Tab-separated table of C-alpha atoms in Angstrom:
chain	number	residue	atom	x	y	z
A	1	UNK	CA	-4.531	17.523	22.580
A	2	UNK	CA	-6.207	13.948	21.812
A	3	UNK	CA	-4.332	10.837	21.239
A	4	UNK	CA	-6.661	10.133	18.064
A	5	UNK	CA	-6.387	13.165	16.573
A	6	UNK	CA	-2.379	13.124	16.664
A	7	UNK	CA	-1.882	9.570	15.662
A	8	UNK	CA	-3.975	10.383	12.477
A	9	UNK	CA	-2.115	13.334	11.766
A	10	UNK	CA	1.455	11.496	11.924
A	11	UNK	CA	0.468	8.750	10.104
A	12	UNK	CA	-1.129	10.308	7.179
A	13	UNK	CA	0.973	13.595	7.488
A	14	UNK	CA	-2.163	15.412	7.330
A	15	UNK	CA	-2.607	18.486	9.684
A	16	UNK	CA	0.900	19.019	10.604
A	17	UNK	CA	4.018	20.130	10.018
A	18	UNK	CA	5.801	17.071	8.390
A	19	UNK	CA	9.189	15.625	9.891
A	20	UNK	CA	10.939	16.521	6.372
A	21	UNK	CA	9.717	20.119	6.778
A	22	UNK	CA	10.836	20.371	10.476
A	23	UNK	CA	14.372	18.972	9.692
A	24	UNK	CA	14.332	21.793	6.660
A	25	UNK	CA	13.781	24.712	8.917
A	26	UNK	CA	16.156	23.352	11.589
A	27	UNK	CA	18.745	23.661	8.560
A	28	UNK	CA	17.876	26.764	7.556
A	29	UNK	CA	18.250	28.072	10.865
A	30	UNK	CA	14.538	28.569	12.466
A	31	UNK	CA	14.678	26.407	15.812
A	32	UNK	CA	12.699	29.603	17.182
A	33	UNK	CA	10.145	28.327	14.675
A	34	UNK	CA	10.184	24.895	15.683
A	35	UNK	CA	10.372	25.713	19.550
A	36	UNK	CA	7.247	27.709	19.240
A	37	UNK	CA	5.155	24.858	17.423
A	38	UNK	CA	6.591	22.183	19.550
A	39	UNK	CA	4.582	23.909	22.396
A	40	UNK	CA	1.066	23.743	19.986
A	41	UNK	CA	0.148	20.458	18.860
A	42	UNK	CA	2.461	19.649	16.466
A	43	UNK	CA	4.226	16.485	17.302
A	44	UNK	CA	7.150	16.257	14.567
A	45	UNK	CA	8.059	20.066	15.923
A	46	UNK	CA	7.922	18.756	19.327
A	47	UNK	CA	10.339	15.564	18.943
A	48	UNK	CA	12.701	17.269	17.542
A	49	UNK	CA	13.213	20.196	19.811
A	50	UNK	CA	13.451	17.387	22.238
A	51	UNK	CA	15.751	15.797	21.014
A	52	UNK	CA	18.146	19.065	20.772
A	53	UNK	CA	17.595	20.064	24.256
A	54	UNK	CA	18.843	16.319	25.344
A	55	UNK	CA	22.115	17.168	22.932
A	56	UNK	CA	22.353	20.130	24.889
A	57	UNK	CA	22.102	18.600	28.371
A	58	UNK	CA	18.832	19.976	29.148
A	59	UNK	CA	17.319	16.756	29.405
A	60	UNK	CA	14.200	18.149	32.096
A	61	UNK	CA	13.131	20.872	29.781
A	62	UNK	CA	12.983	18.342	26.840
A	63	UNK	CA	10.470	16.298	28.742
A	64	UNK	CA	8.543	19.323	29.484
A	65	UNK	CA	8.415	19.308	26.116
A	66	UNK	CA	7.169	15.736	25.474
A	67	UNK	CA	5.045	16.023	28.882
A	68	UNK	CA	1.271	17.589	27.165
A	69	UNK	CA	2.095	14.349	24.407
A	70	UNK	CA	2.515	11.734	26.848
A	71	UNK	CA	-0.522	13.058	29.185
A	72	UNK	CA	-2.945	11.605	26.321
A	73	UNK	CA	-1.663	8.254	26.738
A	74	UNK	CA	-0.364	8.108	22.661
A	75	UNK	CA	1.693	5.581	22.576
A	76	UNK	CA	4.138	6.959	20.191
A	77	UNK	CA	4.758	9.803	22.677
A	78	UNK	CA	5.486	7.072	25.250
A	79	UNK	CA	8.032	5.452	22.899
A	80	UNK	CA	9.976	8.985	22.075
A	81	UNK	CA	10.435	9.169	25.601
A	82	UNK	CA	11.169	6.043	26.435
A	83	UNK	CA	13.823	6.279	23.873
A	84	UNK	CA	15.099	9.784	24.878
A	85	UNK	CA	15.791	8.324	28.588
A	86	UNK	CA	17.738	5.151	27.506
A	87	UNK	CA	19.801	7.294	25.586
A	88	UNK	CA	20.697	9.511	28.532
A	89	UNK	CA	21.439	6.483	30.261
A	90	UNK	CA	17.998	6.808	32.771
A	91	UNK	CA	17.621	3.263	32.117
A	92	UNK	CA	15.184	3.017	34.934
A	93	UNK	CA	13.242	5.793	33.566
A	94	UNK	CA	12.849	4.269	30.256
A	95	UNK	CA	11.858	0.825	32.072
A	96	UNK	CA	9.398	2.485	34.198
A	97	UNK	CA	6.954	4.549	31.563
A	98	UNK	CA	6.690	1.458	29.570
A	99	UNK	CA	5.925	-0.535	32.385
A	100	UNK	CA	3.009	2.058	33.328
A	101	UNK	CA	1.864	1.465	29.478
A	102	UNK	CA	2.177	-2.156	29.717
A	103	UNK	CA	0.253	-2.718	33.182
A	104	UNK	CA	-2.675	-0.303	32.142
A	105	UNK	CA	-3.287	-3.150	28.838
A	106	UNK	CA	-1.403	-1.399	26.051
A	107	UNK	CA	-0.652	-4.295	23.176
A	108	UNK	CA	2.329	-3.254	22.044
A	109	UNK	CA	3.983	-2.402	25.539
A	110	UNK	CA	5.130	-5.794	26.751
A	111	UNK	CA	7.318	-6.219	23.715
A	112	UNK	CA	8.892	-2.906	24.169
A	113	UNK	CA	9.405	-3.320	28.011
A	114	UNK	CA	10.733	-6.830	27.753
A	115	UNK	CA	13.674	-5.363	24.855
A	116	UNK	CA	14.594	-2.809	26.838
A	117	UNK	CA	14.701	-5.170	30.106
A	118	UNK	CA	17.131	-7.393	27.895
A	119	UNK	CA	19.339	-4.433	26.765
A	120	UNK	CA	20.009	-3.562	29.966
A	121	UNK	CA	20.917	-6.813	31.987
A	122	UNK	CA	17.362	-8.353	32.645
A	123	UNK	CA	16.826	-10.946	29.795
A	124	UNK	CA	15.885	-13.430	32.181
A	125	UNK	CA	13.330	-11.125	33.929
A	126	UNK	CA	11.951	-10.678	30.373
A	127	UNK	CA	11.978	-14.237	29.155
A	128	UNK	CA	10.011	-14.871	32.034
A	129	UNK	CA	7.734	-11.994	31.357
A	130	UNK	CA	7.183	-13.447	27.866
A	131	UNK	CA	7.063	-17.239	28.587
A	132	UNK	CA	3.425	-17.267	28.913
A	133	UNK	CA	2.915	-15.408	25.400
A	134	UNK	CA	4.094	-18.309	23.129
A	135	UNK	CA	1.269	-18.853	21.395
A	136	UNK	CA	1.576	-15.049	19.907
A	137	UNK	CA	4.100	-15.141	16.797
A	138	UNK	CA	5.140	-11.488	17.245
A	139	UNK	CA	6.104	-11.854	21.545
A	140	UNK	CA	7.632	-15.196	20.593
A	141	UNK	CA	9.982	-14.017	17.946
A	142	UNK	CA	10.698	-11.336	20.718
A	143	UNK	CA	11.107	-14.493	23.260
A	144	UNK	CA	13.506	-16.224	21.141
A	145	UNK	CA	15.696	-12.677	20.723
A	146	UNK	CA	15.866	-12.642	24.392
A	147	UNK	CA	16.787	-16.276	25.177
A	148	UNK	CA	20.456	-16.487	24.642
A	149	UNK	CA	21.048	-13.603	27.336
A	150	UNK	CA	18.875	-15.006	29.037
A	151	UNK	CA	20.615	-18.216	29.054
A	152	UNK	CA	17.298	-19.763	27.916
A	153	UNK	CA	18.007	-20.756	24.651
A	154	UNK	CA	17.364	-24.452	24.944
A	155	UNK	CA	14.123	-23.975	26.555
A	156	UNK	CA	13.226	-21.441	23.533
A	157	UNK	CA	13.970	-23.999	21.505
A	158	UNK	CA	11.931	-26.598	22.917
A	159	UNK	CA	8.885	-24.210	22.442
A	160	UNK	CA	9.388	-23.915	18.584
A	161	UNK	CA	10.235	-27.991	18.355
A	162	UNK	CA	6.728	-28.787	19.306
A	163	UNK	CA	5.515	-26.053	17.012
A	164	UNK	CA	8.116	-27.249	14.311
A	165	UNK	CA	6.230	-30.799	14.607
A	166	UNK	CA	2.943	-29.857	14.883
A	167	UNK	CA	0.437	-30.091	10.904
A	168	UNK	CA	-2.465	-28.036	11.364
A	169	UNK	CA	-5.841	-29.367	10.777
A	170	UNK	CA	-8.092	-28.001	8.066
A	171	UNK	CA	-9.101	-25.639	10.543
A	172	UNK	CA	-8.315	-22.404	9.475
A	173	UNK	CA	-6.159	-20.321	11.889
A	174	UNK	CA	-5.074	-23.376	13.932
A	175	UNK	CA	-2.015	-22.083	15.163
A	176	UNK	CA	-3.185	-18.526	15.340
A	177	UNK	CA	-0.192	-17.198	12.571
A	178	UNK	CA	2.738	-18.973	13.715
A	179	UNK	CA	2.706	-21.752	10.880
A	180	UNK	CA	5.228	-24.721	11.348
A	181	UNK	CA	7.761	-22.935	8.648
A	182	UNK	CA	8.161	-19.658	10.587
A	183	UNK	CA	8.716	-21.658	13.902
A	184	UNK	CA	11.329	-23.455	11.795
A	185	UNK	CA	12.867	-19.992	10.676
A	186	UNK	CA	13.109	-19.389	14.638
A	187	UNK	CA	14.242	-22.492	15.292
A	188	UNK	CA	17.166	-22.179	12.619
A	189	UNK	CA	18.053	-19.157	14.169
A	190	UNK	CA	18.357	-20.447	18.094
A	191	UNK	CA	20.795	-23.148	16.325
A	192	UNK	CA	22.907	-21.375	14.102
A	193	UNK	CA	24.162	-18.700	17.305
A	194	UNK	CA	24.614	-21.918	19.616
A	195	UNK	CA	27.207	-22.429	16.703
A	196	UNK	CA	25.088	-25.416	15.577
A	197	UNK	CA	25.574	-24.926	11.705
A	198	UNK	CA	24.707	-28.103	10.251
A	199	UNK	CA	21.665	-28.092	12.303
A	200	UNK	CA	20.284	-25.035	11.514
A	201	UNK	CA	21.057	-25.437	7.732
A	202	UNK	CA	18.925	-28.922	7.799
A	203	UNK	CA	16.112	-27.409	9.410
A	204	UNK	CA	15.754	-24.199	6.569
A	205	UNK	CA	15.879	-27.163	4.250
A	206	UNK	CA	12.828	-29.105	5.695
A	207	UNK	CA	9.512	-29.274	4.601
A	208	UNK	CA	8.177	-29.675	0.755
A	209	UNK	CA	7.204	-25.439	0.783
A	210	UNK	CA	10.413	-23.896	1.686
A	211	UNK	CA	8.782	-20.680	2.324
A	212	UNK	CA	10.513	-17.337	0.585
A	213	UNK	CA	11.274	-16.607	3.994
A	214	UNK	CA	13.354	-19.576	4.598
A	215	UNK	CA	14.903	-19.340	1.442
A	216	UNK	CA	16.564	-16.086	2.229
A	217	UNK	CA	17.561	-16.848	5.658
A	218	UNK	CA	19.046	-20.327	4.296
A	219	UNK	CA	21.079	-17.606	1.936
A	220	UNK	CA	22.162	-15.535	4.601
A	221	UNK	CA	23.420	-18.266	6.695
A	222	UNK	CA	25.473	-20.291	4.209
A	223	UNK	CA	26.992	-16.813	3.125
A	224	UNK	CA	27.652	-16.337	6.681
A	225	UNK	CA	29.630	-19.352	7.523
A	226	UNK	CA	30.933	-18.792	4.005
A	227	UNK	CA	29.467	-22.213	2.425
A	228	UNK	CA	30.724	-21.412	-1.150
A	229	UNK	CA	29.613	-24.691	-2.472
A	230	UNK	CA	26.284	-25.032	-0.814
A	231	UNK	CA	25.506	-21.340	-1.952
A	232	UNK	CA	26.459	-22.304	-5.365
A	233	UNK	CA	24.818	-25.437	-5.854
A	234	UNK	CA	21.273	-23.009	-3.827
A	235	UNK	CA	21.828	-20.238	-6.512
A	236	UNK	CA	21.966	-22.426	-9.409
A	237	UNK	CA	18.746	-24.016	-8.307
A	238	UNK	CA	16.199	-21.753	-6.149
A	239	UNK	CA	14.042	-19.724	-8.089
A	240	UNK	CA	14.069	-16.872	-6.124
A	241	UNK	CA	17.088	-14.727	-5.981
A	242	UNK	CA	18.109	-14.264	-2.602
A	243	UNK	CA	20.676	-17.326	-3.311
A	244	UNK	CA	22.133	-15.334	-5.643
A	245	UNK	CA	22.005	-12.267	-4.042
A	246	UNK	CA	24.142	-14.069	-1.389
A	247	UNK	CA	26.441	-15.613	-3.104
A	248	UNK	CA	27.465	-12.210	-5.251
A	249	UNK	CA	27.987	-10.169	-2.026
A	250	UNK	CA	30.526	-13.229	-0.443
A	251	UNK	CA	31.941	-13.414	-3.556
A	252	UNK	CA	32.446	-9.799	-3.945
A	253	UNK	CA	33.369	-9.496	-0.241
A	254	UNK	CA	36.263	-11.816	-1.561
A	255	UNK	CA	37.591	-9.684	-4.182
A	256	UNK	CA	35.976	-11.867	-6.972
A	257	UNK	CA	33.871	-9.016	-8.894
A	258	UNK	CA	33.639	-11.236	-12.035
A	259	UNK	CA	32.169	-14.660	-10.042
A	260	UNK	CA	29.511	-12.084	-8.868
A	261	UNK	CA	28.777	-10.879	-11.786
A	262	UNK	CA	28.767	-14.213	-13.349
A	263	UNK	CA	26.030	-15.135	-10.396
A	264	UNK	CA	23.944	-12.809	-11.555
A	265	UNK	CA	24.440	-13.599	-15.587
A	266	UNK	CA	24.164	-17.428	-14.661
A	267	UNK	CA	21.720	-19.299	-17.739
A	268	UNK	CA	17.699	-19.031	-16.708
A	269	UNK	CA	19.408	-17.004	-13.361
A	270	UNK	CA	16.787	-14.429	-11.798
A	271	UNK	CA	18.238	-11.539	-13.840
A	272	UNK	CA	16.656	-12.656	-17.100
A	273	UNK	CA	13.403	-12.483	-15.254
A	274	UNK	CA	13.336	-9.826	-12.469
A	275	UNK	CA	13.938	-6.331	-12.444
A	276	UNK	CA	15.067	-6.182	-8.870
A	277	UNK	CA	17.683	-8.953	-9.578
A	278	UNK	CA	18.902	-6.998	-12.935
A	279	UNK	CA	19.259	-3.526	-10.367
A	280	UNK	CA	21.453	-5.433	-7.922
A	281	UNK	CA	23.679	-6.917	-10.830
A	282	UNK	CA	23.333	-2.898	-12.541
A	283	UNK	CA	24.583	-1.494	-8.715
A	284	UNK	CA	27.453	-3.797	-8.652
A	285	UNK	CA	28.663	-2.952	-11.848
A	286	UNK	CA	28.424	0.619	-10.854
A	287	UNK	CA	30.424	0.015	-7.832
A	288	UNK	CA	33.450	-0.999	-9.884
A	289	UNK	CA	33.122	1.464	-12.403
A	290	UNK	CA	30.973	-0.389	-15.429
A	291	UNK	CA	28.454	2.093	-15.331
A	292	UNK	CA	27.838	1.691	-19.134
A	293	UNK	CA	27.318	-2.068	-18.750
A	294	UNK	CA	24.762	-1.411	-16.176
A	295	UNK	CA	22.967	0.473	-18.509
A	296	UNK	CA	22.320	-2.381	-21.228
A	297	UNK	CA	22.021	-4.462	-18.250
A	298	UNK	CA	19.061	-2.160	-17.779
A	299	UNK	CA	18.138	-1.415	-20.926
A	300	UNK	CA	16.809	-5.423	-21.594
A	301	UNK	CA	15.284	-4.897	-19.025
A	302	UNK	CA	13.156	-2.192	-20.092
A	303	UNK	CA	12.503	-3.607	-23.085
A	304	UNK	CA	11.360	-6.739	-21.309
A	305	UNK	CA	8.879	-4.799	-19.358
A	306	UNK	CA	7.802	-1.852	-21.600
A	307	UNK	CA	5.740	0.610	-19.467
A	308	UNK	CA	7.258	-0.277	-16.214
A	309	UNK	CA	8.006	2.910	-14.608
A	310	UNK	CA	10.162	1.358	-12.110
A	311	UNK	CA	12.585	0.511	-14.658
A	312	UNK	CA	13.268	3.213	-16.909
A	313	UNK	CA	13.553	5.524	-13.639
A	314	UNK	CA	16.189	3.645	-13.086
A	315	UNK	CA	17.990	3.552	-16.376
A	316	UNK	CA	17.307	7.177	-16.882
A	317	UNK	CA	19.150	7.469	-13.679
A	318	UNK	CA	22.145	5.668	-15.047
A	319	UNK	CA	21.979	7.638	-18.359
A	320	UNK	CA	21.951	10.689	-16.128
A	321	UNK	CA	24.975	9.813	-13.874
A	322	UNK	CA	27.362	8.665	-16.755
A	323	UNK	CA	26.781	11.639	-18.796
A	324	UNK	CA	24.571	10.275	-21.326
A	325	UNK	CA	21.154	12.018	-21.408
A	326	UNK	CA	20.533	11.391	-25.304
A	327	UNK	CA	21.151	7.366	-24.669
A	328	UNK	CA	18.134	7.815	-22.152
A	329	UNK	CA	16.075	9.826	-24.190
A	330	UNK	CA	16.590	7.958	-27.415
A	331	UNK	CA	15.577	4.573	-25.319
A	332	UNK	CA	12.138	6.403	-24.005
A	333	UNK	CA	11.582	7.664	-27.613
A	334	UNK	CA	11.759	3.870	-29.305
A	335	UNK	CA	9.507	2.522	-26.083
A	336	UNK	CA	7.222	5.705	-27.151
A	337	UNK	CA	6.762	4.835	-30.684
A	338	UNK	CA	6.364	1.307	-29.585
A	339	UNK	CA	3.311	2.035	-27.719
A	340	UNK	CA	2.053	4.122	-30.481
A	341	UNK	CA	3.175	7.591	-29.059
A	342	UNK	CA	0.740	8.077	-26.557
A	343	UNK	CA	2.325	8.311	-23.629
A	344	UNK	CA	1.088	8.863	-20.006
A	345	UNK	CA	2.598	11.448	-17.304
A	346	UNK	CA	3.558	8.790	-15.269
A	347	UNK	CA	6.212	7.820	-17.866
A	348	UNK	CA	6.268	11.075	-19.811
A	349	UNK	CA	7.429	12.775	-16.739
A	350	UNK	CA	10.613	10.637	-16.465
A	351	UNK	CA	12.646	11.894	-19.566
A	352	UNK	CA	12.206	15.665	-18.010
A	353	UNK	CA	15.786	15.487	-16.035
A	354	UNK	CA	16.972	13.854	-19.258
A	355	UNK	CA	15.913	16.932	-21.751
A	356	UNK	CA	16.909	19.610	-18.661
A	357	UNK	CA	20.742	17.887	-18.893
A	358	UNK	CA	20.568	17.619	-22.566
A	359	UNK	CA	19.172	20.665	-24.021
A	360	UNK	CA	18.378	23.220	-20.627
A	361	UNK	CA	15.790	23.146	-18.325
A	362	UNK	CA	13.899	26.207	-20.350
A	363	UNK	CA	13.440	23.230	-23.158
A	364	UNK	CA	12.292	20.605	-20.821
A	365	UNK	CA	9.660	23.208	-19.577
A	366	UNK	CA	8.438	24.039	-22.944
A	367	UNK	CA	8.106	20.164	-23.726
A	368	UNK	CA	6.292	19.759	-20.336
A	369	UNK	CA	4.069	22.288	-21.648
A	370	UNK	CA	2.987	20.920	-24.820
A	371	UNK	CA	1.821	17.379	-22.983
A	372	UNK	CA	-1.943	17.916	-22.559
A	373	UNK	CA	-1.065	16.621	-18.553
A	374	UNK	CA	1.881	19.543	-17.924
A	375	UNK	CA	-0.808	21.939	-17.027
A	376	UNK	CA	-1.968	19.966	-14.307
A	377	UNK	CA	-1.614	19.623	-10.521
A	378	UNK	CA	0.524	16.189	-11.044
A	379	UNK	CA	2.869	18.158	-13.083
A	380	UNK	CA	3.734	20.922	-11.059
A	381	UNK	CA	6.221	19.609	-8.525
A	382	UNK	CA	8.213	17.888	-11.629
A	383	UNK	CA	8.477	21.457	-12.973
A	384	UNK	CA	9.009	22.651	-9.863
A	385	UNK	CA	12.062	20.462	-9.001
A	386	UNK	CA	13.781	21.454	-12.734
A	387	UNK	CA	13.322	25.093	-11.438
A	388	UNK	CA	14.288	25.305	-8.179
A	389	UNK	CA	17.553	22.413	-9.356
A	390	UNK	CA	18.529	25.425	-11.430
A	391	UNK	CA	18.623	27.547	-8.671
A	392	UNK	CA	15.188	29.410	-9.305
A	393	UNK	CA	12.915	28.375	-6.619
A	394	UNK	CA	10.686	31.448	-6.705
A	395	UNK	CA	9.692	30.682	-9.955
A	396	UNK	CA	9.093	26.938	-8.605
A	397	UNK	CA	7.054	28.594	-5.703
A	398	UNK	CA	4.975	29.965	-8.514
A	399	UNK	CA	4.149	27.470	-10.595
A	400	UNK	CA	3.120	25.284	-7.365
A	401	UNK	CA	0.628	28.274	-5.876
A	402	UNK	CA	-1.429	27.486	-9.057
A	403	UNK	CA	-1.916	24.004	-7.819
A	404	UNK	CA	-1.355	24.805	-3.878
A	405	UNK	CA	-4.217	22.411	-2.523
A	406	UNK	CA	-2.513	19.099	-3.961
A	407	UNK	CA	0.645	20.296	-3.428
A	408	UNK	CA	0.812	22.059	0.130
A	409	UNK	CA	3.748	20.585	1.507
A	410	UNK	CA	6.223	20.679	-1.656
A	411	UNK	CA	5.400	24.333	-1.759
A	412	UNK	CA	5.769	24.737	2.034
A	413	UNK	CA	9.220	23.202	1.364
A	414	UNK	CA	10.365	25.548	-1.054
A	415	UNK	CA	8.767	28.262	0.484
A	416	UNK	CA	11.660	27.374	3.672
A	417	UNK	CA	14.147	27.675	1.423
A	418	UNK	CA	13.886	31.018	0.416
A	419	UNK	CA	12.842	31.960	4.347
A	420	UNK	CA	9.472	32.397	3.903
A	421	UNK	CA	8.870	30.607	6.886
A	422	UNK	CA	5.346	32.222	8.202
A	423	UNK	CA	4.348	31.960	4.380
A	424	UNK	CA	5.240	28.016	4.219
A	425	UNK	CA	3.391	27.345	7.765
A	426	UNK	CA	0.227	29.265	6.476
A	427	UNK	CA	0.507	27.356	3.529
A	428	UNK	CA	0.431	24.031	5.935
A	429	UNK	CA	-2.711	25.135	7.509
A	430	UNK	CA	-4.507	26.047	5.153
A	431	UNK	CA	-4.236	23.183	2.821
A	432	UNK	CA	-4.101	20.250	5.526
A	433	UNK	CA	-7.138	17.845	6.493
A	434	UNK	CA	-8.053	16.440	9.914
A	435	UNK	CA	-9.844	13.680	10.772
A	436	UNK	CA	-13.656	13.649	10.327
A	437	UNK	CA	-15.677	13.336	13.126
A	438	UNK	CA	-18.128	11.005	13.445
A	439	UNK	CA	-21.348	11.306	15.525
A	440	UNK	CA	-23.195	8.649	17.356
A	441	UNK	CA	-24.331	5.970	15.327
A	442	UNK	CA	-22.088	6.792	12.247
């Protein structure tokens, strides 16, 4: 077992058995199945087994579990089990393999040791730990967590006021990522929790940039200390939206539905102009039961962006969950003829659920079909998913053997649910990668 080799595997899910398809067979039953590969390389397997023997008080034989993991010095390994012990309440445990990590150079361990030292009584032991590290932005925003239980707050904030004052030169990189507006944002924050409001508020406000950063935490702290009239006078002139965004949840917090939705509908507000704006204003009406006004709040918007996938997933959604799959289809059908008919999988493949709802999945599968994509590798999980949502996954299992290379782990998935458990694992090894190795020189 090499740390390389597993820390490629879990972050490109190449290789292994995915954490989706572990939690699948644990549902179905086969923790025999996961045991067994939990003792052969494959991590997600292994976690998980570990973290059911804990549940069942058999916290020794769970390490055993972890042990082979954590002998290659893989951090994430160390973390799991780190994790595991705090949760058993073997605080000292937990404290203890970080600190081995940490002392033998590892870069992320000092920021894990000192959290866990402050969860557990010894914020001051971390501050201390960290005081040294200020001129690295990620262990000082850890610093500045840490202060108030560590009664340092005042000294954290002395750190960030000479940052806060300092204008780099024209040299790049002067202050090595932490830019005067983040230490600011850090600033703000030591000042609003010593219950120093006003000061925190002026500070977000300083400065002729007012990073986007800023301007959402400015949001979040009027909405907060429930500063109605600051938020409103911030919404009705930031151009971002996280004003807004703000102000509608306080206001909806408060019972007042229609002053949210008014935030959002406010003249030149960020609704007329951003999708992710117009999908906040759509989920709120949906929360109160205006589905059908979230869907022509939608719909503009995917006629303002015509070809934005994003978008019509989303009102295609809405058209689904209201009962309306013709309304959908009839909308992709104008954008269609719009763009001159021909249209691309990546949007074509959206209307399927519609047409399945509408006139049976057999239909949508013939229409699939008679694209000149539905034949290919792309299109067999969509046809796949119609198949086995009708309760015929073998026939989904067969149309994705066709294509089983690009499609390994959607097939192992199905091939779970219908028990085929040593069929689904093959299928995993078979069709995985591992990393290349490279010789000398390369």
């Amino acid at each position: 077992m090499d740390a390389t080799d597993l820390d490629y595997r879990v972050r490109t899910r190449s290789g292994c058995i995915p954490p989706e398809l572990v939690s699948r067979m644990l549902e179905r039953g086969h923790v025999d199945v996961v045991e067994l590969h939990a003792g052969r390389g494959e991590w997600f397997c292994a976690l998980a087994w570990a973290w059911l023997l804990g549940e069942q008080g058999r916290q020794a034989e769970a390490l055993e579990v972890l042990a082979p993991y954590l002998a290659t010095g893989w951090w994430t390994a160390v973390v799991a089990a780190a994790e595991l012990l705090e949760g058993w309440g073997r605080v000292d445990a937990a404290i203890e393999i970080i600190r081995v990590r940490m002392e033998a150079g590892h870069p992320l361990a000092l920021e894990s040791y000192t959290r866990l030292l402050a969860r557990h009584g010894r914020a001051k032991e971390a501050f201390t730990l960290l005081r040294p590290h200020v001129g690295e932005p990620s262990l000082l925003v850890v610093l500045v967590d840490v202060a108030a239980a560590a009664g340092r707050d005042e000294e954290a904030a002395a750190l960030l006021e000479a940052r806060a004052d300092h204008r780099c030169s024209d040299l790049p990189w002067c202050c090595r990522g932490l830019d005067r507006d983040t230490a600011i944002g850090l600033l703000a924050r030591i000042r609003e929790r010593q219950g120093r409001t006003d000061e925190a508020i002026a500070l977000l406000r300083t400065g002729s940039t007012m990073l986007l950063n800023n301007r959402e935490q400015l949001a979040g702290l009027l909405a907060r200390h429930g500063r109605l009239d600051e938020l409103r006078a911030a919404a009705a002139t930031d151009d971002s939206r996280y004003a807004v965004q703000a102000l509608a949840r306080l206001l909806e917090e408060r019972g007042d539905v229609e002053g949210a939705i008014a935030a959002y509908r406010q003249a030149n507000g960020p609704v007329t102009r951003d999708p992710n704006s117009a999908f906040e204003l759509a989920q709120l009406l949906v929360r109160h039961g205006r589905g059908n006004e979230a869907i022509d709040v939608m719909r503009v918007q995917a006629d303002a962006h015509n070809g934005d996938d994003w978008t019509l997933h989303t009102l295609s959604d809405l058209c689904l969950d209201r009962g309306r799959p013709g309304d959908g289809l009839a909308h992709l059908d104008a954008l269609d003829a719009a763009r001159g008919g021909e249209e691309d999988w990546d949007l074509y493949w959206i209307r399927l659920p519609l047409i399945a709802a509408r006139d049976g999945v057999d239909e949508a599968i013939t229409q699939v079909r008679s694209h000149p994509d539905g034949a290919t590798s792309y299109a067999a999980p969509h046809i796949a998913e119609l198949l086995a949502g009708a309760g015929r996954t073998e026939e989904a299992i067969a149309v994705l053997e066709q294509h089983a290379h690009a499609n390994s782990h959607d097939l192992a998935g199905y091939l779970i649910d219908v028990d085929r458990v040593e069929d689904a694992l093959a299928v995993l090894q078979r069709y995985t990668t591992r990393p290349l190795e490279l010789s000398d020189g390369t």
